[in-house]
Tab-separated table of N, CA and C and ligand atoms in Angstrom:
chain	number	residue	atom	x	y	z
A	1	MET	N	-5.099	31.156	34.267
A	1	MET	CA	-6.280	31.082	34.908
A	1	MET	C	-7.339	32.168	34.472
A	2	PHE	N	-8.616	31.990	34.870
A	2	PHE	CA	-9.570	32.963	34.381
A	2	PHE	C	-9.307	34.224	34.950
A	3	VAL	N	-9.585	35.313	34.201
A	3	VAL	CA	-9.370	36.735	34.641
A	3	VAL	C	-10.358	37.072	35.840
A	4	THR	N	-11.387	36.428	35.848
A	4	THR	CA	-12.559	36.481	36.866
A	4	THR	C	-11.941	35.948	38.099
A	5	ASN	N	-11.227	35.082	38.143
A	5	ASN	CA	-10.514	34.436	39.494
A	5	ASN	C	-9.508	35.480	39.891
A	6	HIS	N	-8.651	35.947	38.918
A	6	HIS	CA	-7.551	37.063	39.255
A	6	HIS	C	-8.304	38.218	39.861
A	7	VAL	N	-9.398	38.598	39.358
A	7	VAL	CA	-10.070	39.860	39.900
A	7	VAL	C	-10.585	39.512	41.383
A	8	LEU	N	-11.194	38.378	41.558
A	8	LEU	CA	-11.646	38.027	42.958
A	8	LEU	C	-10.539	37.916	43.931
A	9	ALA	N	-9.473	37.376	43.439
A	9	ALA	CA	-8.215	37.434	44.375
A	9	ALA	C	-7.773	38.792	44.721
A	10	GLY	N	-7.851	39.628	43.642
A	10	GLY	CA	-7.442	40.964	43.777
A	10	GLY	C	-8.320	41.777	44.822
A	11	ALA	N	-9.713	41.482	44.704
A	11	ALA	CA	-10.665	42.025	45.772
A	11	ALA	C	-10.087	41.747	47.083
A	12	LEU	N	-9.853	40.567	47.277
A	12	LEU	CA	-9.493	39.934	48.590
A	12	LEU	C	-8.116	40.521	49.119
A	13	ILE	N	-7.199	40.818	48.191
A	13	ILE	CA	-5.891	41.512	48.422
A	13	ILE	C	-6.222	42.866	48.756
A	14	GLY	N	-6.929	43.665	48.098
A	14	GLY	CA	-7.553	44.984	48.301
A	14	GLY	C	-7.966	45.186	49.789
A	15	ARG	N	-8.748	44.199	50.038
A	15	ARG	CA	-9.446	44.109	51.365
A	15	ARG	C	-8.152	43.932	52.451
A	16	ALA	N	-7.310	43.091	52.210
A	16	ALA	CA	-6.234	42.801	53.215
A	16	ALA	C	-5.302	44.044	53.311
A	17	LEU	N	-5.155	44.884	52.337
A	17	LEU	CA	-4.209	45.901	52.269
A	17	LEU	C	-5.030	47.305	52.016
A	18	ARG	N	-6.156	47.256	52.803
A	18	ARG	CA	-7.193	48.369	52.591
A	18	ARG	C	-6.546	49.811	52.867
A	19	ARG	N	-5.476	49.970	53.509
A	19	ARG	CA	-4.924	51.343	53.538
A	19	ARG	C	-3.674	51.646	52.874
A	20	HIS	N	-3.347	50.606	51.725
A	20	HIS	CA	-2.204	50.668	50.995
A	20	HIS	C	-2.435	50.205	49.609
A	21	PRO	N	-3.218	51.107	48.952
A	21	PRO	CA	-3.653	50.852	47.440
A	21	PRO	C	-2.501	50.599	46.630
A	22	VAL	N	-1.458	51.289	46.539
A	22	VAL	CA	-0.387	50.968	45.770
A	22	VAL	C	0.365	49.699	46.069
A	23	ALA	N	0.422	49.217	47.267
A	23	ALA	CA	0.755	47.900	47.558
A	23	ALA	C	-0.058	46.872	46.992
A	24	ALA	N	-1.430	47.069	47.217
A	24	ALA	CA	-2.377	46.248	46.683
A	24	ALA	C	-2.376	46.022	45.145
A	25	PHE	N	-2.038	46.973	44.432
A	25	PHE	CA	-1.678	46.818	43.032
A	25	PHE	C	-0.560	45.982	42.862
A	26	GLY	N	0.607	46.132	43.525
A	26	GLY	CA	1.806	45.189	43.432
A	26	GLY	C	1.606	43.902	43.821
A	27	VAL	N	0.820	43.769	44.957
A	27	VAL	CA	0.506	42.327	45.429
A	27	VAL	C	-0.313	41.685	44.261
A	28	GLY	N	-1.279	42.511	43.758
A	28	GLY	CA	-2.150	41.885	42.593
A	28	GLY	C	-1.429	41.442	41.571
A	29	VAL	N	-0.587	42.196	41.215
A	29	VAL	CA	0.415	41.673	39.855
A	29	VAL	C	1.054	40.331	40.300
A	30	VAL	N	1.668	40.324	41.513
A	30	VAL	CA	2.443	39.141	41.930
A	30	VAL	C	1.447	37.899	42.064
A	31	SER	N	0.130	38.178	42.485
A	31	SER	CA	-0.760	37.097	42.666
A	31	SER	C	-1.155	36.568	41.326
A	32	HIS	N	-1.191	37.254	40.250
A	32	HIS	CA	-1.487	36.922	39.094
A	32	HIS	C	-0.339	35.618	38.533
A	33	PHE	N	0.814	36.011	38.719
A	33	PHE	CA	1.786	35.046	38.388
A	33	PHE	C	1.608	33.905	39.133
A	34	ALA	N	1.524	34.094	40.571
A	34	ALA	CA	1.397	32.672	41.361
A	34	ALA	C	0.212	31.924	41.016
A	35	MET	N	-0.907	32.572	40.728
A	35	MET	CA	-2.148	31.837	40.401
A	35	MET	C	-2.072	31.144	38.979
A	36	ASP	N	-1.241	31.868	38.103
A	36	ASP	CA	-1.119	31.139	36.788
A	36	ASP	C	-0.066	29.904	36.916
A	37	ALA	N	0.722	29.943	38.005
A	37	ALA	CA	1.576	28.872	38.241
A	37	ALA	C	1.034	27.701	38.842
A	38	CYS	N	-0.329	27.827	39.265
A	38	CYS	CA	-1.197	26.765	39.794
A	38	CYS	C	-1.814	26.038	38.527
A	39	PRO	N	-2.159	24.730	38.545
A	39	PRO	CA	-2.798	24.045	37.601
A	39	PRO	C	-4.192	24.749	37.256
A	40	HIS	N	-4.644	24.963	35.918
A	40	HIS	CA	-5.826	25.610	35.665
A	40	HIS	C	-6.024	25.379	34.108
A	41	TRP	N	-7.208	25.743	33.776
A	41	TRP	CA	-7.978	25.569	32.556
A	41	TRP	C	-6.971	26.349	31.511
A	42	GLY	N	-6.701	25.818	30.386
A	42	GLY	CA	-6.030	26.626	29.208
A	42	GLY	C	-5.878	25.389	27.947
A	43	MET	N	-5.311	25.986	26.972
A	43	MET	CA	-4.940	25.309	25.900
A	43	MET	C	-3.885	24.261	26.358
A	44	GLY	N	-3.837	23.183	25.717
A	44	GLY	CA	-2.840	22.368	25.911
A	44	GLY	C	-1.444	22.642	25.335
A	45	ASP	N	-0.210	22.297	25.951
A	45	ASP	CA	1.019	22.618	25.453
A	45	ASP	C	1.331	22.216	23.930
A	46	ASP	N	0.667	21.037	23.714
A	46	ASP	CA	0.904	20.423	22.544
A	46	ASP	C	0.038	20.732	21.266
A	47	GLU	N	-0.977	21.714	21.476
A	47	GLU	CA	-1.792	22.098	20.527
A	47	GLU	C	-1.480	23.422	20.225
A	48	PRO	N	-1.619	24.017	18.925
A	48	PRO	CA	-1.379	25.133	18.675
A	48	PRO	C	-2.569	26.083	19.072
A	49	PHE	N	-2.006	27.438	19.322
A	49	PHE	CA	-2.985	28.311	19.951
A	49	PHE	C	-4.166	28.415	18.914
A	50	SER	N	-5.399	28.778	19.331
A	50	SER	CA	-6.359	28.918	18.419
A	50	SER	C	-7.410	30.102	19.112
A	51	TRP	N	-7.477	31.017	18.254
A	51	TRP	CA	-8.414	32.041	18.784
A	51	TRP	C	-10.027	31.629	18.673
A	52	GLU	N	-10.243	30.695	17.781
A	52	GLU	CA	-11.472	29.975	17.559
A	52	GLU	C	-12.054	29.472	18.689
A	53	ARG	N	-11.007	28.783	19.332
A	53	ARG	CA	-11.434	27.944	20.584
A	53	ARG	C	-11.128	28.853	21.841
A	54	PHE	N	-10.418	29.703	21.770
A	54	PHE	CA	-10.039	30.515	22.997
A	54	PHE	C	-10.882	31.678	23.222
A	55	TYR	N	-11.458	32.129	22.035
A	55	TYR	CA	-12.306	33.470	22.185
A	55	TYR	C	-13.606	33.238	22.899
A	56	PRO	N	-14.415	32.210	22.472
A	56	PRO	CA	-15.705	32.261	23.040
A	56	PRO	C	-15.650	32.178	24.829
A	57	ILE	N	-14.573	31.425	25.219
A	57	ILE	CA	-14.564	31.279	26.680
A	57	ILE	C	-13.955	32.649	27.255
A	58	ALA	N	-12.964	33.218	26.527
A	58	ALA	CA	-12.268	34.432	26.794
A	58	ALA	C	-13.455	35.492	27.040
A	59	ARG	N	-14.396	35.481	26.013
A	59	ARG	CA	-15.324	36.646	26.049
A	59	ARG	C	-16.316	36.404	27.136
A	60	CYS	N	-16.810	35.215	27.561
A	60	CYS	CA	-17.438	34.930	28.833
A	60	CYS	C	-16.756	35.411	30.112
A	61	ASP	N	-15.388	35.082	29.935
A	61	ASP	CA	-14.534	35.251	31.110
A	61	ASP	C	-14.396	36.716	31.273
A	62	GLY	N	-14.239	37.484	30.218
A	62	GLY	CA	-14.073	38.967	30.288
A	62	GLY	C	-15.215	39.537	30.916
A	63	CYS	N	-16.407	39.152	30.377
A	63	CYS	CA	-17.653	39.670	30.941
A	63	CYS	C	-17.875	39.424	32.342
A	64	LEU	N	-17.547	38.097	32.672
A	64	LEU	CA	-17.609	37.953	34.109
A	64	LEU	C	-16.703	38.616	35.004
A	65	GLY	N	-15.434	38.811	34.538
A	65	GLY	CA	-14.474	39.492	35.237
A	65	GLY	C	-14.831	41.096	35.464
A	66	LEU	N	-15.422	41.632	34.477
A	66	LEU	CA	-16.095	42.982	34.692
A	66	LEU	C	-17.195	43.144	35.622
A	67	ALA	N	-17.986	42.027	35.608
A	67	ALA	CA	-19.090	41.874	36.723
A	67	ALA	C	-18.531	41.658	38.036
A	68	ALA	N	-17.429	40.899	38.121
A	68	ALA	CA	-16.793	40.562	39.365
A	68	ALA	C	-16.127	41.928	39.863
A	69	MET	N	-15.595	42.573	38.987
A	69	MET	CA	-14.901	43.915	39.504
A	69	MET	C	-15.871	44.789	39.940
A	70	THR	N	-17.092	45.057	39.312
A	70	THR	CA	-18.301	45.784	39.668
A	70	THR	C	-18.702	45.664	41.073
A	71	ALA	N	-18.920	44.144	41.174
A	71	ALA	CA	-19.481	43.635	42.505
A	71	ALA	C	-18.221	43.789	43.715
A	72	GLY	N	-17.162	43.579	43.264
A	72	GLY	CA	-16.106	43.683	44.265
A	72	GLY	C	-16.015	45.247	44.754
A	73	LEU	N	-16.195	46.162	43.874
A	73	LEU	CA	-16.279	47.442	44.209
A	73	LEU	C	-17.531	47.791	45.087
A	74	GLY	N	-18.796	47.257	44.656
A	74	GLY	CA	-19.938	47.482	45.331
A	74	GLY	C	-19.992	46.924	46.677
A	75	LEU	N	-19.245	45.782	47.003
A	75	LEU	CA	-19.203	45.179	48.324
A	75	LEU	C	-18.206	45.826	49.134
A	76	ALA	N	-17.316	46.536	48.533
A	76	ALA	CA	-16.111	46.981	49.434
A	76	ALA	C	-16.843	48.263	50.250
A	77	PRO	N	-16.354	48.121	51.509
A	77	PRO	CA	-16.531	49.340	52.331
A	77	PRO	C	-16.048	50.603	51.749
A	78	GLY	N	-16.895	51.820	51.868
A	78	GLY	CA	-16.364	53.220	51.055
A	78	GLY	C	-14.833	53.293	51.283
A	79	ALA	N	-14.326	53.251	52.551
A	79	ALA	CA	-12.966	53.518	52.693
A	79	ALA	C	-12.016	52.538	52.059
A	80	ASN	N	-12.518	51.405	51.639
A	80	ASN	CA	-11.667	50.464	51.132
A	80	ASN	C	-11.662	50.350	49.500
A	81	ARG	N	-12.650	51.104	48.955
A	81	ARG	CA	-12.727	50.953	47.587
A	81	ARG	C	-11.618	51.110	46.692
A	82	LYS	N	-10.585	52.033	47.113
A	82	LYS	CA	-9.439	52.552	46.326
A	82	LYS	C	-8.503	51.291	46.404
A	83	ALA	N	-8.396	50.581	47.522
A	83	ALA	CA	-7.344	49.532	47.561
A	83	ALA	C	-8.006	48.273	46.797
A	84	SER	N	-9.442	48.193	47.094
A	84	SER	CA	-9.920	47.112	46.479
A	84	SER	C	-9.787	47.093	44.773
A	85	LEU	N	-10.028	48.420	44.173
A	85	LEU	CA	-9.829	48.478	42.843
A	85	LEU	C	-8.483	48.494	42.406
A	86	SER	N	-7.530	48.877	43.094
A	86	SER	CA	-6.044	48.552	42.934
A	86	SER	C	-5.611	47.154	42.872
A	87	GLY	N	-6.248	46.325	44.008
A	87	GLY	CA	-5.823	45.042	44.103
A	87	GLY	C	-6.536	44.308	42.792
A	88	MET	N	-7.708	44.664	42.376
A	88	MET	CA	-8.403	43.776	41.321
A	88	MET	C	-7.686	44.262	39.847
A	89	LEU	N	-7.327	45.542	39.826
A	89	LEU	CA	-6.593	45.973	38.449
A	89	LEU	C	-5.239	45.356	38.392
A	90	GLY	N	-4.474	45.390	39.564
A	90	GLY	CA	-3.115	44.736	39.482
A	90	GLY	C	-3.146	43.236	39.299
A	91	ALA	N	-4.155	42.577	39.652
A	91	ALA	CA	-4.548	41.153	39.416
A	91	ALA	C	-4.893	40.838	38.106
A	92	ALA	N	-5.454	41.750	37.475
A	92	ALA	CA	-6.031	41.527	36.195
A	92	ALA	C	-5.220	41.880	34.937
A	93	VAL	N	-4.398	42.986	35.328
A	93	VAL	CA	-3.726	43.917	34.150
A	93	VAL	C	-2.802	42.767	33.263
A	94	VAL	N	-2.218	41.928	33.993
A	94	VAL	CA	-1.261	40.937	33.229
A	94	VAL	C	-1.713	40.218	32.052
A	95	ASP	N	-3.206	40.180	32.171
A	95	ASP	CA	-3.955	39.430	31.252
A	95	ASP	C	-4.343	40.338	30.187
A	96	ALA	N	-3.994	41.747	30.309
A	96	ALA	CA	-4.490	42.562	29.102
A	96	ALA	C	-3.788	42.312	27.916
A	97	ASP	N	-2.790	41.366	27.844
A	97	ASP	CA	-2.296	41.185	26.447
A	97	ASP	C	-3.254	40.360	25.546
A	98	LYS	N	-4.179	39.670	26.142
A	98	LYS	CA	-4.985	38.919	25.211
A	98	LYS	C	-6.036	39.691	24.463
A	99	PRO	N	-6.784	40.431	25.176
A	99	PRO	CA	-7.590	41.581	24.349
A	99	PRO	C	-6.950	42.431	23.478
A	100	MET	N	-5.763	42.953	23.987
A	100	MET	CA	-4.951	43.811	23.114
A	100	MET	C	-4.553	43.124	21.857
A	101	ARG	N	-4.137	41.885	21.961
A	101	ARG	CA	-3.624	41.131	20.743
A	101	ARG	C	-4.847	40.907	19.836
A	102	TYR	N	-5.940	40.364	20.465
A	102	TYR	CA	-6.991	40.094	19.787
A	102	TYR	C	-7.708	41.383	18.967
A	103	PHE	N	-7.981	42.441	19.727
A	103	PHE	CA	-8.579	43.697	19.071
A	103	PHE	C	-7.529	44.411	18.135
A	104	PHE	N	-6.275	44.583	18.756
A	104	PHE	CA	-5.326	45.498	18.238
A	104	PHE	C	-4.001	44.996	17.587
A	105	GLY	N	-3.932	43.605	17.678
A	105	GLY	CA	-2.757	42.890	17.167
A	105	GLY	C	-1.461	43.316	17.769
A	106	TRP	N	-1.542	43.731	18.884
A	106	TRP	CA	-0.466	44.279	19.630
A	106	TRP	C	-0.304	43.911	21.119
A	107	ASN	N	0.747	43.661	21.544
A	107	ASN	CA	1.127	42.939	23.003
A	107	ASN	C	1.813	44.359	23.743
A	108	PRO	N	1.117	44.913	24.624
A	108	PRO	CA	1.587	46.058	25.347
A	108	PRO	C	2.855	45.764	26.164
A	109	PHE	N	3.139	44.544	26.657
A	109	PHE	CA	4.017	44.106	27.661
A	109	PHE	C	5.413	44.094	26.836
A	110	PRO	N	6.484	44.173	27.643
A	110	PRO	CA	7.840	43.770	27.080
A	110	PRO	C	7.911	42.341	27.003
A	111	ALA	N	8.737	41.949	26.032
A	111	ALA	CA	8.966	40.635	26.014
A	111	ALA	C	9.437	39.653	27.277
A	112	ALA	N	10.269	40.426	28.033
A	112	ALA	CA	10.537	39.670	29.304
A	112	ALA	C	9.472	39.176	30.120
A	113	VAL	N	8.463	40.117	30.113
A	113	VAL	CA	7.066	40.122	30.878
A	113	VAL	C	6.428	38.846	30.189
A	114	GLN	N	6.206	39.036	28.889
A	114	GLN	CA	5.498	37.872	28.173
A	114	GLN	C	6.118	36.516	28.297
A	115	ARG	N	7.364	36.595	28.278
A	115	ARG	CA	8.126	35.223	28.484
A	115	ARG	C	7.722	34.735	29.842
A	116	LEU	N	7.919	35.472	30.998
A	116	LEU	CA	7.706	34.961	32.236
A	116	LEU	C	6.191	34.468	32.427
A	117	HIS	N	5.331	35.304	31.694
A	117	HIS	CA	3.845	35.037	31.886
A	117	HIS	C	3.577	33.453	31.113
A	118	THR	N	4.246	33.322	30.056
A	118	THR	CA	3.987	32.172	29.506
A	118	THR	C	4.796	31.031	30.000
A	119	ARG	N	5.917	31.210	30.673
A	119	ARG	CA	6.851	30.329	31.339
A	119	ARG	C	5.946	29.669	32.745
A	120	VAL	N	5.201	30.504	33.316
A	120	VAL	CA	4.590	30.037	34.551
A	120	VAL	C	3.486	29.213	34.448
A	121	GLN	N	2.939	29.300	33.344
A	121	GLN	CA	1.546	28.623	33.066
A	121	GLN	C	1.702	27.373	33.220
A	122	ARG	N	0.750	26.782	33.968
A	122	ARG	CA	0.371	25.189	34.182
A	122	ARG	C	-1.042	24.912	33.845
A	123	GLN	N	-1.246	25.011	32.426
A	123	GLN	CA	-2.482	24.917	32.116
A	123	GLN	C	-2.751	23.585	31.210
A	124	ALA	N	-4.078	23.159	31.289
A	124	ALA	CA	-4.451	22.059	30.561
A	124	ALA	C	-5.895	22.053	30.027
A	125	PRO	N	-6.282	21.642	29.011
A	125	PRO	CA	-7.820	21.654	28.594
A	125	PRO	C	-8.728	20.930	29.342
A	126	ASN	N	-8.323	19.963	30.241
A	126	ASN	CA	-9.404	19.090	31.092
A	126	ASN	C	-9.400	19.746	32.546
A	127	ARG	N	-9.131	21.025	32.866
A	127	ARG	CA	-9.072	21.507	34.053
A	127	ARG	C	-10.169	22.858	34.331
A	128	MET	N	-11.159	22.675	33.629
A	128	MET	CA	-12.269	23.799	33.767
A	128	MET	C	-12.763	23.765	35.157
A	129	GLY	N	-13.103	22.453	35.724
A	129	GLY	CA	-13.510	22.179	36.905
A	129	GLY	C	-12.721	22.946	38.005
A	130	VAL	N	-11.331	23.085	37.880
A	130	VAL	CA	-10.576	23.695	38.721
A	130	VAL	C	-10.983	25.238	38.720
A	131	GLU	N	-10.890	25.727	37.599
A	131	GLU	CA	-11.412	27.098	37.345
A	131	GLU	C	-12.686	27.541	38.049
A	132	LEU	N	-13.580	26.600	37.898
A	132	LEU	CA	-14.994	26.825	38.278
A	132	LEU	C	-14.852	26.727	39.904
A	133	PHE	N	-14.182	25.919	40.449
A	133	PHE	CA	-14.211	25.657	41.954
A	133	PHE	C	-13.561	26.803	42.621
A	134	VAL	N	-12.306	27.244	41.983
A	134	VAL	CA	-11.569	28.391	42.647
A	134	VAL	C	-12.544	29.609	42.419
A	135	GLY	N	-13.163	29.727	41.338
A	135	GLY	CA	-14.067	31.006	41.274
A	135	GLY	C	-14.986	31.158	42.322
A	136	ALA	N	-15.721	29.937	42.511
A	136	ALA	CA	-16.907	29.837	43.446
A	136	ALA	C	-16.322	30.054	44.808
A	137	ALA	N	-15.101	29.435	45.186
A	137	ALA	CA	-14.534	29.770	46.476
A	137	ALA	C	-14.105	31.139	46.743
A	138	LEU	N	-13.558	31.608	45.636
A	138	LEU	CA	-13.101	33.121	45.752
A	138	LEU	C	-14.418	34.187	45.949
A	139	ALA	N	-15.252	33.848	45.091
A	139	ALA	CA	-16.622	34.686	45.164
A	139	ALA	C	-17.219	34.572	46.380
A	140	SER	N	-17.483	33.298	46.927
A	140	SER	CA	-18.045	33.125	48.158
A	140	SER	C	-17.450	33.813	49.281
A	141	THR	N	-16.137	33.751	49.274
A	141	THR	CA	-15.220	34.422	50.293
A	141	THR	C	-15.402	35.883	50.405
A	142	VAL	N	-15.361	36.421	49.198
A	142	VAL	CA	-15.617	38.038	48.927
A	142	VAL	C	-17.140	38.239	49.530
A	143	VAL	N	-18.055	37.453	49.067
A	143	VAL	CA	-19.406	37.782	49.635
A	143	VAL	C	-19.659	37.679	51.039
A	144	MET	N	-19.059	36.639	51.638
A	144	MET	CA	-19.169	36.263	53.110
A	144	MET	C	-18.514	37.356	53.894
A	145	LEU	N	-17.292	37.729	53.600
A	145	LEU	CA	-16.717	38.895	54.272
A	145	LEU	C	-17.426	40.149	54.138
A	146	SER	N	-18.084	40.464	53.186
A	146	SER	CA	-18.624	41.598	52.898
A	146	SER	C	-20.022	41.643	53.837
A	147	LEU	N	-20.578	40.422	53.670
A	147	LEU	CA	-21.753	40.295	54.583
A	147	LEU	C	-21.351	40.412	56.287
A	148	ARG	N	-20.344	39.945	56.365
A	148	ARG	CA	-19.985	39.943	57.938
A	148	ARG	C	-19.601	41.376	58.213
A	149	ASP	N	-18.941	42.222	57.403
A	149	ASP	CA	-18.677	43.701	57.659
A	149	ASP	C	-20.057	44.381	57.604
A	150	ARG	N	-20.863	44.071	56.839
A	150	ARG	CA	-22.289	44.791	57.057
A	150	ARG	C	-22.852	44.427	58.186
A	151	ALA	N	-22.880	43.212	58.731
A	151	ALA	CA	-23.511	42.849	59.953
A	151	ALA	C	-22.957	43.419	61.271
A	152	ARG	N	-21.533	43.641	61.120
A	152	ARG	CA	-20.879	44.309	62.262
A	152	ARG	C	-21.150	45.939	62.215
A	153	GLY	N	-21.705	46.392	61.110
A	153	GLY	CA	-22.039	47.911	60.935
A	153	GLY	C	-20.971	48.649	60.564
B	201	LIG	ZN1	-2.309	35.160	33.165
């Protein structure tokens, strides 16, 4: 799933666990695997991996993910920022293998983690709509909850 969607889910996790930033990080990591186990966009299983096809979308997604992380931090009430950041980092860190492999040719995760990450994937190239819908739903939830908090003072 897009890292942007993982980040937005992590923002909600941090919000729910606002007094427990370490737990927010752990739940964020677990959420990553759970979300990747849901149908989402990606290369088909029957086609070889291609950086040429993957990179342009991953670049946009990475930039959007950083923007989502900045917005998530900015929208979180001050006392919740640590847990929000922890939730977002936990939710996103599992996908750090892709930029690390692309830029440095090295995967920082143990083989067992990489196998699990690969095994849970339910991706197909015709599911971009799922990614966009999930992202819009998560982003609007983050924004609505933040606006509600500000209205309450
Ligand atoms: Zn993933």
